[in-house]
Coordinates of C-alpha atoms in Angstrom, one line a residue:
Chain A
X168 CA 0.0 0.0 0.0
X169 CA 1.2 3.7 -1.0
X170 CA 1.7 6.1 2.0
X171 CA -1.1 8.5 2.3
X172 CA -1.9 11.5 5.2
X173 CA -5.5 10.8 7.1
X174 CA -7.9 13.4 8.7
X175 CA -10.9 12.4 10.4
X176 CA -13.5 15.0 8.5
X177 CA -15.4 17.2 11.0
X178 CA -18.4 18.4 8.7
X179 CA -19.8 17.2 5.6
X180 CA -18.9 20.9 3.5
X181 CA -15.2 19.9 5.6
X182 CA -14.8 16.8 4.0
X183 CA -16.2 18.0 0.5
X184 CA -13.6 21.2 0.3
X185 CA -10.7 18.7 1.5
X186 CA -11.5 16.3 -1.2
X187 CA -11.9 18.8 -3.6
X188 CA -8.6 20.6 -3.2
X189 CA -6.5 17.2 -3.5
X190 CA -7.2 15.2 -7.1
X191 CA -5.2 12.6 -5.0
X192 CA -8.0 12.3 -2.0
X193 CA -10.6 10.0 -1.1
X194 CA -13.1 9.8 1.3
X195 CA -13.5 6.5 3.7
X196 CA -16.1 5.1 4.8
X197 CA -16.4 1.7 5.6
X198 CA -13.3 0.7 3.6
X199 CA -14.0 -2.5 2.6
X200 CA -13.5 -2.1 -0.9
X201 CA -11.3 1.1 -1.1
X202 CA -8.7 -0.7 1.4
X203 CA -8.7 -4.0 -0.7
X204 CA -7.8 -1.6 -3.8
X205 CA -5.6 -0.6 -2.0
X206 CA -3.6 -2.8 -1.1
X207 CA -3.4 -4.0 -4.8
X208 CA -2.1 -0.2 -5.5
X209 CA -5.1 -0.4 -7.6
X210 CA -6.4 2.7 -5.6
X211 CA -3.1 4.9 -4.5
X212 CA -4.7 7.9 -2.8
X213 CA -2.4 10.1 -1.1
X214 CA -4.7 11.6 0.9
X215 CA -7.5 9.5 3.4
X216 CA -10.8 11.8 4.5
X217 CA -12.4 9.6 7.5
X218 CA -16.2 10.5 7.1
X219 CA -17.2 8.0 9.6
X220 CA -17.2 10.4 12.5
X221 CA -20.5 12.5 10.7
X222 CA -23.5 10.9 12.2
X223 CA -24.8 10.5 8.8
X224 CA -26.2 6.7 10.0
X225 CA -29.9 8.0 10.6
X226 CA -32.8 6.1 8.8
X227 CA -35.6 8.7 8.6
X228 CA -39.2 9.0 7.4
X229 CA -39.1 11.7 4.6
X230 CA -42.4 14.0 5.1
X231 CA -43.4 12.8 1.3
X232 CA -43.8 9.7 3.0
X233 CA -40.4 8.0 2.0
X234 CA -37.0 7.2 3.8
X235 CA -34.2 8.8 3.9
X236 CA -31.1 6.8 4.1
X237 CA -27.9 8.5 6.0
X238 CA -24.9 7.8 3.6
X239 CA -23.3 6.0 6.3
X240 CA -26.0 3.4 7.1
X241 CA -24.2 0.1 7.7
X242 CA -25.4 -2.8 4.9
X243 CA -26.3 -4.9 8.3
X244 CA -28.3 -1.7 9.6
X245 CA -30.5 -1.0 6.5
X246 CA -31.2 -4.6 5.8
X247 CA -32.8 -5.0 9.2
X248 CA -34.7 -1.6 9.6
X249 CA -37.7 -2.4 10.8
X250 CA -39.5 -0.1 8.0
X251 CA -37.4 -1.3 5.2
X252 CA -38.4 -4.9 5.4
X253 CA -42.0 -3.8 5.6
X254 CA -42.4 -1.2 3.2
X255 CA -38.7 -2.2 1.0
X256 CA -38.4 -5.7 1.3
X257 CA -36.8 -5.6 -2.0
X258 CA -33.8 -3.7 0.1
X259 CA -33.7 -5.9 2.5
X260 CA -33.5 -8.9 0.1
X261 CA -30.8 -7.3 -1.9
X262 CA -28.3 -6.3 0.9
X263 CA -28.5 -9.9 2.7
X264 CA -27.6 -11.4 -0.7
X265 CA -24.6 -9.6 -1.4
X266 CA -21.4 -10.3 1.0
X267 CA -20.6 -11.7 4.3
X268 CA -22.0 -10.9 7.7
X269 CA -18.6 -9.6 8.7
X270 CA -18.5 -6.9 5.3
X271 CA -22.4 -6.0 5.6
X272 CA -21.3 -4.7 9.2
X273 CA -18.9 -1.9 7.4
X274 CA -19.8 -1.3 4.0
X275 CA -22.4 2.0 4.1
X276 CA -24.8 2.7 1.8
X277 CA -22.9 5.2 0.2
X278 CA -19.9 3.2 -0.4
X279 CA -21.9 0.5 -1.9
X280 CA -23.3 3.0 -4.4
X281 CA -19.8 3.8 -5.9
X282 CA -18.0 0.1 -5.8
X283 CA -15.6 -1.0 -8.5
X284 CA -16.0 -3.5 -10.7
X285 CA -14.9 -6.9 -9.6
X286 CA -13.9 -7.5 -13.4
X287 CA -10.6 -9.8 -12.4
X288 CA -8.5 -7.8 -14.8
X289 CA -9.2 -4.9 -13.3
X290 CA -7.7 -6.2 -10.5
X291 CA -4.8 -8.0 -12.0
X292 CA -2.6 -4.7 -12.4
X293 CA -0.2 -7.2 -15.0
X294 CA -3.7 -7.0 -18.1
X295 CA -4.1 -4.4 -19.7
X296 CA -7.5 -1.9 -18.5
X297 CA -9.2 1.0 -19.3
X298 CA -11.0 0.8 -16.2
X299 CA -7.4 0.9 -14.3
X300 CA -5.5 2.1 -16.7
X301 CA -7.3 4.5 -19.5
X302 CA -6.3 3.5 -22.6
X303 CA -4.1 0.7 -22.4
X304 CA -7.1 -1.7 -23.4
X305 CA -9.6 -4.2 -22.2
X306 CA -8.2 -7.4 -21.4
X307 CA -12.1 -9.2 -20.5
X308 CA -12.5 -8.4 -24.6
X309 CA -11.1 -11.5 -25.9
X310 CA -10.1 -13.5 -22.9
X311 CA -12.3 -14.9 -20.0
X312 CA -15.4 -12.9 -20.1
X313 CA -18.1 -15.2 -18.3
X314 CA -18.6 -13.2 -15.7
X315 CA -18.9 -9.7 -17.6
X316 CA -21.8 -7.4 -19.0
X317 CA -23.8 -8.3 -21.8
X318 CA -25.9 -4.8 -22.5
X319 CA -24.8 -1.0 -22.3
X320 CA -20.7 -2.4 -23.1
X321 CA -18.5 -0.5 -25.2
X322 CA -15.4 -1.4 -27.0
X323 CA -13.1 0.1 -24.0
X324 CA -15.0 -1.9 -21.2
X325 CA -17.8 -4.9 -20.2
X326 CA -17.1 -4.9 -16.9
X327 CA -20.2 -4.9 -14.6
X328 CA -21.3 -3.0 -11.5
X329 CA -21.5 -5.8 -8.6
X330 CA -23.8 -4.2 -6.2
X331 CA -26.8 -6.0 -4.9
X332 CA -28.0 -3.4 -3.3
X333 CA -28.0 -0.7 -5.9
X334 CA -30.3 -3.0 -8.1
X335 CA -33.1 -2.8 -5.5
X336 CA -32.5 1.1 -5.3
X337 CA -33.0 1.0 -9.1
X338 CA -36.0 -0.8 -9.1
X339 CA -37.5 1.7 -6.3
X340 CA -36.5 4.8 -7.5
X341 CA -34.1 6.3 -5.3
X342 CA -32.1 9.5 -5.0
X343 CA -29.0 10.0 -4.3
X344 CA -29.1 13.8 -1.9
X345 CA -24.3 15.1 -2.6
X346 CA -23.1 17.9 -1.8
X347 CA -20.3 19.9 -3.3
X348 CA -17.4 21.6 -1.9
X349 CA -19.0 24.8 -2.5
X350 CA -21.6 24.0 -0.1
X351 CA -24.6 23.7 -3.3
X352 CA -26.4 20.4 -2.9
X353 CA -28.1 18.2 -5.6
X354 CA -30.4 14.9 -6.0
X355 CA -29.5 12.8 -8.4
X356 CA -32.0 9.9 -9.6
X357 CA -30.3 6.9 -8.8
X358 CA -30.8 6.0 -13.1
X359 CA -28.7 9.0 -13.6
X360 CA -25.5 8.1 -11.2
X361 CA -24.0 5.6 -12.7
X362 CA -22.3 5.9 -16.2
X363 CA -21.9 3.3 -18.9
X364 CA -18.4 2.7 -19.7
X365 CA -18.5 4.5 -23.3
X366 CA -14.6 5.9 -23.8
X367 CA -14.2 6.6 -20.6
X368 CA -14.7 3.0 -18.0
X369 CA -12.8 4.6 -15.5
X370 CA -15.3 7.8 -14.8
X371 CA -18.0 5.5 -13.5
X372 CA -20.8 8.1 -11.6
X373 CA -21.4 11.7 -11.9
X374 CA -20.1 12.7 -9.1
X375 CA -17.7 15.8 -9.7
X376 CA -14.6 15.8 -7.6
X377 CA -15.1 16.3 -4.0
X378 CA -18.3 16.1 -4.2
X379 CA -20.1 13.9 -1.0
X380 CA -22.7 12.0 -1.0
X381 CA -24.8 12.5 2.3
X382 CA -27.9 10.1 1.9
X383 CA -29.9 8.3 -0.4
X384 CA -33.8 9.0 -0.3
X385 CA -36.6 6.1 -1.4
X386 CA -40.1 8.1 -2.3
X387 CA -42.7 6.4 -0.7
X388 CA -43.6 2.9 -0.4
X389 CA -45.2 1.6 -3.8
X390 CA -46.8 -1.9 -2.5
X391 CA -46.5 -5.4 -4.5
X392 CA -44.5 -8.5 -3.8
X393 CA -41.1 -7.5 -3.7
X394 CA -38.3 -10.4 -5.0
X395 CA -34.9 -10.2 -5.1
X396 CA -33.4 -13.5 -6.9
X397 CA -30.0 -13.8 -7.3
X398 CA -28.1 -16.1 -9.8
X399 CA -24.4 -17.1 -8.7
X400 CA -21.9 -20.0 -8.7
X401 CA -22.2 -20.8 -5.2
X402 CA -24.9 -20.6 -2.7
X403 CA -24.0 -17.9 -0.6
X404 CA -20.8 -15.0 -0.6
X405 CA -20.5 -14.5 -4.3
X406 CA -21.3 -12.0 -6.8
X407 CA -23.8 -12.0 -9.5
X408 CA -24.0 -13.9 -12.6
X409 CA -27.4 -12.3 -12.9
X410 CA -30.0 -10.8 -10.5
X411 CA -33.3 -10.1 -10.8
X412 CA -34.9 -7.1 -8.4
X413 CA -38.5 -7.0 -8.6
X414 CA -41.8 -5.8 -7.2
X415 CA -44.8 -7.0 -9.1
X416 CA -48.6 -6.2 -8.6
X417 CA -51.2 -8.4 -7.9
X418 CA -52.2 -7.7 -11.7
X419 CA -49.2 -8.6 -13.0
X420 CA -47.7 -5.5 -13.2
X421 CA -44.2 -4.1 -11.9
X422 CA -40.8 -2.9 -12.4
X423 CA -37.7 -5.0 -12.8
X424 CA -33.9 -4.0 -12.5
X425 CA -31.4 -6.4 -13.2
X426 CA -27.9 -6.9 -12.1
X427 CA -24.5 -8.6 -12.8
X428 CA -25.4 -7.7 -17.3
X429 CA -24.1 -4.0 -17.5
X430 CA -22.0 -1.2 -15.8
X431 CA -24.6 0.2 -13.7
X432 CA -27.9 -0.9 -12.7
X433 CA -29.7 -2.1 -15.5
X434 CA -33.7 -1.1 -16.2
X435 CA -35.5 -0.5 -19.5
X436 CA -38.9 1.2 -18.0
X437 CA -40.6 0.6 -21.7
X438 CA -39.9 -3.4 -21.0
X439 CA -41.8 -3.3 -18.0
X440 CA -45.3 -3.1 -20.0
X441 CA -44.3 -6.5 -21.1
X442 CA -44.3 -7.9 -17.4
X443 CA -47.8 -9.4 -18.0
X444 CA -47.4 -11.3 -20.9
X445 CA -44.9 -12.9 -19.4
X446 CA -40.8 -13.3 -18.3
X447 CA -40.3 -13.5 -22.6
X448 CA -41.7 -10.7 -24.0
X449 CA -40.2 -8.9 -21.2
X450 CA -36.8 -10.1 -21.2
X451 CA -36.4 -9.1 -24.4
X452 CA -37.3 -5.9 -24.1
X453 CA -34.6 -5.7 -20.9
X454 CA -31.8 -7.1 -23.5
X455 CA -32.9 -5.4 -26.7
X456 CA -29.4 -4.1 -27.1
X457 CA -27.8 -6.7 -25.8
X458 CA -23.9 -7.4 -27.1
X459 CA -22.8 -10.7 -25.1
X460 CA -19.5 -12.3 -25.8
X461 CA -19.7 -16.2 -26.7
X462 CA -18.7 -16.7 -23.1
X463 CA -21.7 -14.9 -21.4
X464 CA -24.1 -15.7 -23.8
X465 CA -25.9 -17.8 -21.6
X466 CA -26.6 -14.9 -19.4
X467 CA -29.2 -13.8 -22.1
X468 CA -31.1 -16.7 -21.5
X469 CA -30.5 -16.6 -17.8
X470 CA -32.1 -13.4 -17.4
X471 CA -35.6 -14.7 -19.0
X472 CA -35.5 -17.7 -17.0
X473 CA -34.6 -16.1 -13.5
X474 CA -37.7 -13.7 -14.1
X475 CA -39.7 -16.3 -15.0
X476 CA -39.2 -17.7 -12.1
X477 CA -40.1 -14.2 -10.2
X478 CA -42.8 -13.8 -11.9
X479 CA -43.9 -17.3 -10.7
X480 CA -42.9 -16.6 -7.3
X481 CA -44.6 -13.4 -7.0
X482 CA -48.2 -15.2 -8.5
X483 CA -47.6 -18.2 -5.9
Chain B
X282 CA 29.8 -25.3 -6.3
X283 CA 28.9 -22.8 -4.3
X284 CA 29.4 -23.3 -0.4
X285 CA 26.2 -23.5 1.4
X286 CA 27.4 -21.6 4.2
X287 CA 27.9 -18.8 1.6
X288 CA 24.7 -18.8 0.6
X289 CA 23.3 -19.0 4.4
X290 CA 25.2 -15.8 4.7
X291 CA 23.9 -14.4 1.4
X292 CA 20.1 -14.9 2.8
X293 CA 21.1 -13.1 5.8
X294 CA 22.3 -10.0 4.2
X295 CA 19.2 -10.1 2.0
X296 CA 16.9 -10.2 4.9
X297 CA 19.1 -7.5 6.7
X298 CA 18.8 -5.1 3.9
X299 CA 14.8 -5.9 3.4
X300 CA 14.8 -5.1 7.2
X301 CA 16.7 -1.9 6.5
X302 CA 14.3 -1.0 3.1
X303 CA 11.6 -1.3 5.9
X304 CA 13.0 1.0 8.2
X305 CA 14.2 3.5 5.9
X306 CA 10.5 3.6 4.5
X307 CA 9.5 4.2 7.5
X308 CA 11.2 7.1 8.4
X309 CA 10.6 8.6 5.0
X310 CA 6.8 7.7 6.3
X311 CA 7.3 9.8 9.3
X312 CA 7.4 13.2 7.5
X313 CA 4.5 15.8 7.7
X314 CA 3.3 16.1 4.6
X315 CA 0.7 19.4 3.5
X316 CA -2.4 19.5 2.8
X317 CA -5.2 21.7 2.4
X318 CA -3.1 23.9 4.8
X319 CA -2.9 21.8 7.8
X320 CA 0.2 19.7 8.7
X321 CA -0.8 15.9 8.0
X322 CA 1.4 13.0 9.2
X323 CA 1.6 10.0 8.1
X324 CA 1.7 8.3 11.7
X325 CA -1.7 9.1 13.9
X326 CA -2.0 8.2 17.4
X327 CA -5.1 6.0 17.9
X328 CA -6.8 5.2 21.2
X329 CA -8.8 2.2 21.8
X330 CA -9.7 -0.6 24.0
X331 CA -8.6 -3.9 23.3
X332 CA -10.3 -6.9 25.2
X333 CA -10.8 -4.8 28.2
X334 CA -7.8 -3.0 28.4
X335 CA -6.8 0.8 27.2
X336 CA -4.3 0.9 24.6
X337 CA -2.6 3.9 22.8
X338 CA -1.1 3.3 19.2
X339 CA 1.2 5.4 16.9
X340 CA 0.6 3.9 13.8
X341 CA 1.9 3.6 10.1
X342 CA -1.7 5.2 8.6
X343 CA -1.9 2.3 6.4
X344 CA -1.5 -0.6 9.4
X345 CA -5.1 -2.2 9.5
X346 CA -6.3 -3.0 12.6
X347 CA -5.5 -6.7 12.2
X348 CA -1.4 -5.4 11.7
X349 CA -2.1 -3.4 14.5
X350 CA -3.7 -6.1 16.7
X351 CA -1.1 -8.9 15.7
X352 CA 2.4 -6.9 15.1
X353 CA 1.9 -4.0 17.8
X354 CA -0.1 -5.4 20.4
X355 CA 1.2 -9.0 20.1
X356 CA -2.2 -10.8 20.0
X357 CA -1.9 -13.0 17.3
X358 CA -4.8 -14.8 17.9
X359 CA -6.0 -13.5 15.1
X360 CA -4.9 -14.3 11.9
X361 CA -4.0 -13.0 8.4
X362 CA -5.5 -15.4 5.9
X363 CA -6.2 -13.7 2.4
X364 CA -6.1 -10.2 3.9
X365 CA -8.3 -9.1 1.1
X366 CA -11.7 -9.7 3.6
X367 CA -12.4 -13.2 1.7
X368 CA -12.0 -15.8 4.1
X369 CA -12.8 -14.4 7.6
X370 CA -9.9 -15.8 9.6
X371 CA -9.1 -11.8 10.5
X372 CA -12.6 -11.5 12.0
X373 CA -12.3 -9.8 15.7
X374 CA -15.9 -8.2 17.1
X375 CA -15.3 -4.4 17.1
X376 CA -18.3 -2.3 19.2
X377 CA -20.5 -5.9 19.7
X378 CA -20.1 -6.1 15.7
X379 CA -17.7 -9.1 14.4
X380 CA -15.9 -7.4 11.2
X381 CA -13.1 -8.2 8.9
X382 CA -10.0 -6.1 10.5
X383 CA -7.7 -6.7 7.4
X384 CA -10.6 -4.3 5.8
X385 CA -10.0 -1.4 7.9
X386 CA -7.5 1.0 9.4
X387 CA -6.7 0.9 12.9
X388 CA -6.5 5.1 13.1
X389 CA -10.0 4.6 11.8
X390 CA -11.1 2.6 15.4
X391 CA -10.1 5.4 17.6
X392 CA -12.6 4.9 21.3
X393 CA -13.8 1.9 19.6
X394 CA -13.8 -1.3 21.6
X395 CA -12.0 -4.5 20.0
X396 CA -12.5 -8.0 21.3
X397 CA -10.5 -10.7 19.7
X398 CA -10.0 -14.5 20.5
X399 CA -8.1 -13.7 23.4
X400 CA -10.6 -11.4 24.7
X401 CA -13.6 -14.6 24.5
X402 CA -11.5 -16.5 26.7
X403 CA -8.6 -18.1 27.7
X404 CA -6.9 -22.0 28.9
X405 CA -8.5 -22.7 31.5
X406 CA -11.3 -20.2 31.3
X407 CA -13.0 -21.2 27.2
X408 CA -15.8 -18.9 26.2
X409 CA -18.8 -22.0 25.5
X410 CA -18.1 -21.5 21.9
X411 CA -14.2 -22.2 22.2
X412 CA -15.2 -25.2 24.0
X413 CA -17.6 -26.5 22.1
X414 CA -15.7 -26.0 19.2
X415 CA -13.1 -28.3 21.1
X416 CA -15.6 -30.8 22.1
X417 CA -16.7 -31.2 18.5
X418 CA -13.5 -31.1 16.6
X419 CA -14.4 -27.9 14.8
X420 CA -11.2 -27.7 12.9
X421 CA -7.8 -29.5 11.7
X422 CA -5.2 -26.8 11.4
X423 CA -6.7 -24.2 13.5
X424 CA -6.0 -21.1 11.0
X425 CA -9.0 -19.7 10.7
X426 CA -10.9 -21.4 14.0
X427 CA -10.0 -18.0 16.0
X428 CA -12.0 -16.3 13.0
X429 CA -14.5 -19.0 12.9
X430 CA -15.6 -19.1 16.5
X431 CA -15.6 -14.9 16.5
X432 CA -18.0 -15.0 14.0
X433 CA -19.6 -17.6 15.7
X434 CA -20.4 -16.2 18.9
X435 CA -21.6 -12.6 16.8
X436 CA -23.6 -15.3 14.7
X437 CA -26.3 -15.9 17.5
X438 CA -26.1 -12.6 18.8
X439 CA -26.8 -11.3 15.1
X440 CA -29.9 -13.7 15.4
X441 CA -31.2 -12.8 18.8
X442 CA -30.7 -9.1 17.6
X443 CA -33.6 -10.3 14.8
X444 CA -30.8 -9.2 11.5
X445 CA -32.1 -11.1 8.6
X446 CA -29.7 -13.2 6.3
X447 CA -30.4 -14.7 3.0
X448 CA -32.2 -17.0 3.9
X449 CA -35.0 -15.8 6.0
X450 CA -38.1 -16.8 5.1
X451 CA -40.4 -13.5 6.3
X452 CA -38.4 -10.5 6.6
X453 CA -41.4 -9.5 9.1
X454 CA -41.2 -12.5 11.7
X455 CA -38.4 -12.8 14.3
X456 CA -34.9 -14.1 12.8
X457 CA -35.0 -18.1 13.4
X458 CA -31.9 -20.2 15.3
X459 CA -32.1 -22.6 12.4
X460 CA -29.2 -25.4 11.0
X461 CA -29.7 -23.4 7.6
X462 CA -29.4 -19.8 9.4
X463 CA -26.4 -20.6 10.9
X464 CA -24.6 -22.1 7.2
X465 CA -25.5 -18.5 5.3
X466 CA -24.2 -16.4 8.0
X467 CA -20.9 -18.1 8.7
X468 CA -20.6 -18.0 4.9
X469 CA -17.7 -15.7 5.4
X470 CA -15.6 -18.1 7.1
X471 CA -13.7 -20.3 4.9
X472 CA -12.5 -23.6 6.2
X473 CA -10.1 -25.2 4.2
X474 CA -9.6 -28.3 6.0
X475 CA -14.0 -28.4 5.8
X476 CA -14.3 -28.5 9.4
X477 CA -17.9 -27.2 8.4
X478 CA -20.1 -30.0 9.3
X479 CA -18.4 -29.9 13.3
X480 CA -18.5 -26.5 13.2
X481 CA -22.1 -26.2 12.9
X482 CA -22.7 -29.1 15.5
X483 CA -20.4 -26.6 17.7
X484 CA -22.5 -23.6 17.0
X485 CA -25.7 -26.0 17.0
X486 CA -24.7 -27.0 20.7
X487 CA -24.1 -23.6 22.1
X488 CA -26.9 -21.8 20.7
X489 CA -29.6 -24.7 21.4
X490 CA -30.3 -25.4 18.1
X491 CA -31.5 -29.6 18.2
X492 CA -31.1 -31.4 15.3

């Protein structure tokens, strides 16, 4: 690991001015992915901003009749709010399918918003990546690419986004509430955060430099049966081959983001009028553009199949 | 041929001058460096309590809390498996809360209580989960058994505490003590000898689970 300076941030508008006035900072939160970077000099910050000390861990109601989600709300935390599993089951479902116990006790909300890919030639520093390394080429293009993105890929990048939990705040419309180190705030719909890889894999949200993110806010509940199916090589403590994050109405309605195919969260609003004919005619509209490599072509078919199975579950 | 005592000497120097790299790094580490206008160091004193007792630190900023725990404090209890947070045999309980401390800074635990291994118990005094573990043969090596019975112990506490897992049936009933609850949760904990099926009778017994 590179040597880097640490402050423990005493203010949000602090933290965001630091961070801003140092390219080479980064905020820390529950580290669990920044400090594995880390260690791989995959991440080399020069600079550590300790946000844990902000009391941004509160889960409130929203007056709209939503939540709002402090930035640093433990993984463990969120997935066993009381409200959450009522009202956001789909949440709740997500964030006890991704990780261990021991890494859903750290990681924050936040921090699971803006993790890296797990693309393993991202992390092998020896491959060429565009992602690590803009410009010196994708590695996954041409070599083992099982694991990567089959829709919203470019010729620089098909590495996926591996959060679980950000497919459920796809699926339910969230927002994520930064502010910027001069002080101005924003919400940014959780559709619009993350980028597709395009030219540029390694710029991967919107977020401008030093900007912080302080919470991410659900609107109010919406109802339905609320599934979260997750496809993967072994039964538990594994990332995605696909996942399917759905809530669907009695009358066979609903809305369905899908993870472990693209570089963010993947959801085609215009395939959801399909849900009632059926897992097909929707699936297809989900994968319209789809670009798989002959290695992950099964994940075309795995898509269709996993919602057809949430579809049954949600009728049963 | 070249003599082996030669070579014996040759490895010593080696190790000598790696030693020295080290030390030299770390006075280069010691500098202030600037930032923002404030004088940042590369060392930070950290406070914290480690199995009952105080403890003040000067630490490296990049030591994790398991090098702090295992080359500063001498409790070595806890181990360094992948140190990449993938097979659990770092997991100590920090605040209540077992987590994995090759995934996080020691300056970043400063008031925060630690309990590791040594902290559950000791010869002659065995937490019930050390002992069942022993009773039940819930291991071969032992490498990642200090992790393993951590997690353990914060396993039925996570449970009692009503946390859902994977594989919770209603998210709006009580968490259930269950055979299958116990395999997803200890799902970070990687056994390589595949203790697993005496570990769970080890958790199974302590927790009250009957089969």
């Amino acid at each position: 690991m590179r040597a880097f300076t640490y402050e423990r941030a005493s203010s949000v508008e602090a933290a965001a001015k630091a961070a801003a006035s140092n390219p080479e900072a980064k905020f820390i939160a529950g580290g669990t992915n920044l400090l594995d970077l880390m260690k791989l000099e995959i991440e080399t910050p020069t600079h550590l901003i300790d946000v844990n000390g902000l009391g941004l861990d509160k889960i409130e109601a929203t007056p709209e009749g939503g939540l709002r989600i402090g930035a640093l709300v433990r993984n463990t935390d969120l997935a066993a709010h009381e409200t959450v599993r009522r009202d956001y089951g789909l949440l709740s479902r997500a964030l006890v399918a991704g990780a261990s116990g021991q890494l859903r006790n750290r990681a924050t909300t936040a921090g699971n918003l803006l993790q890296r890919t797990r693309c393993p030639y991202f992390y092998d520093p020896n491959q060429p990546c565009n992602k690590r390394q803009p410009g010196s080429g994708c590695s996954a293009i041409g070599g083992f690419s099982r694991q990567h993105a089959v829709v919203g890929v470019s010729d620089a990048c098909i590495a996926t986004h591996p959060s679980d939990m950000a497919i459920a705040m796809r699926a339910l419309d969230a927002t994520v509430e930064t502010v910027k180190a001069d002080g101005s705030r924003r919400a940014i719909p959780i559709a619009d955060f993350h980028r597709l890889p395009g030219d540029t894999p390694h710029i991967e949200t919107v977020l401008e430099r030093g900007e912080f993110i302080t919470a991410v806010l659900l609107p109010s509940p919406v109802g339905g049966k609320h599934i979260y199916r997750k496809v993967r090589d072994r039964a538990s403590y594994a990332f995605a081959l696909v996942s399917i994050g759905a809530i669907i109405h009695p009358d066979g309605t609903g809305r369905v983001a899908v993870g472990g195919i693209a570089h963010k969260p993947w959801r085609v609003e215009a395939a959801e009028a399909e849900l009632p004919k059926g897992a097909r005619a929707a699936a297809r509209g989900i994968l319209a553009d789809a670009r798989p490599t002959e290695q992950n072509r099964f994940k075309v078919d795995l898509v269709e199949r996993a919602l057809g199975a949430v579809l049954s579950e949600a009728r049963g | 041929m070249q003599d082996p005592i030669q070579l014996e000497l040759s490895r010593r120097d080696l190790l000598i001058s790696s030693a020295a790299t080290v030390a030299v790094t770390g006075v280069a580490g010691s500098a202030a460096a600037q930032s923002a206008g404030k004088q940042m160091a590369y060392v930070t004193k950290v406070n914290f309590t480690v199995n009952g007792e105080r403890r003040e630190l000067d630490v490296d900023n990049r030591t994790t809390l398991l090098d702090a725990l295992r080359e500063h404090l001498h409790l070595t209890g806890t181990k360094k498996g992948c140190d990449h947070g993938q097979c659990g045999a770092c997991t100590v309980m920090v605040d209540g809360r077992r987590i994995n401390s090759c995934l996080t800074l020691a300056v970043m635990h400063d008031g925060d209580e630690v309990t590791t291994i040594e902290g559950l118990g000791q010869p002659g005094n065995l937490h019930p989960m050390q002992a069942a573990f022993v009773k039940h043969d819930g291991f071969q090596c032992g490498y990642c058994t200090p992790g393993q019975i951590c997690s353990s112990v914060a396993v039925l506490e996570e449970i009692k505490a009503n946390i859902p897992s994977h594989v919770t049936g209603d998210l709006n009933s009580p968490a259930q003590l269950t055979a299958a609850e116990v395999r997803e949760r200890m799902s970070g904990n990687i056994c390589r000898c595949g203790a697993y099926s005496n570990i769970l009778d080890a958790i199974s017994e302590v927790g009250g689970i009957t089969a």
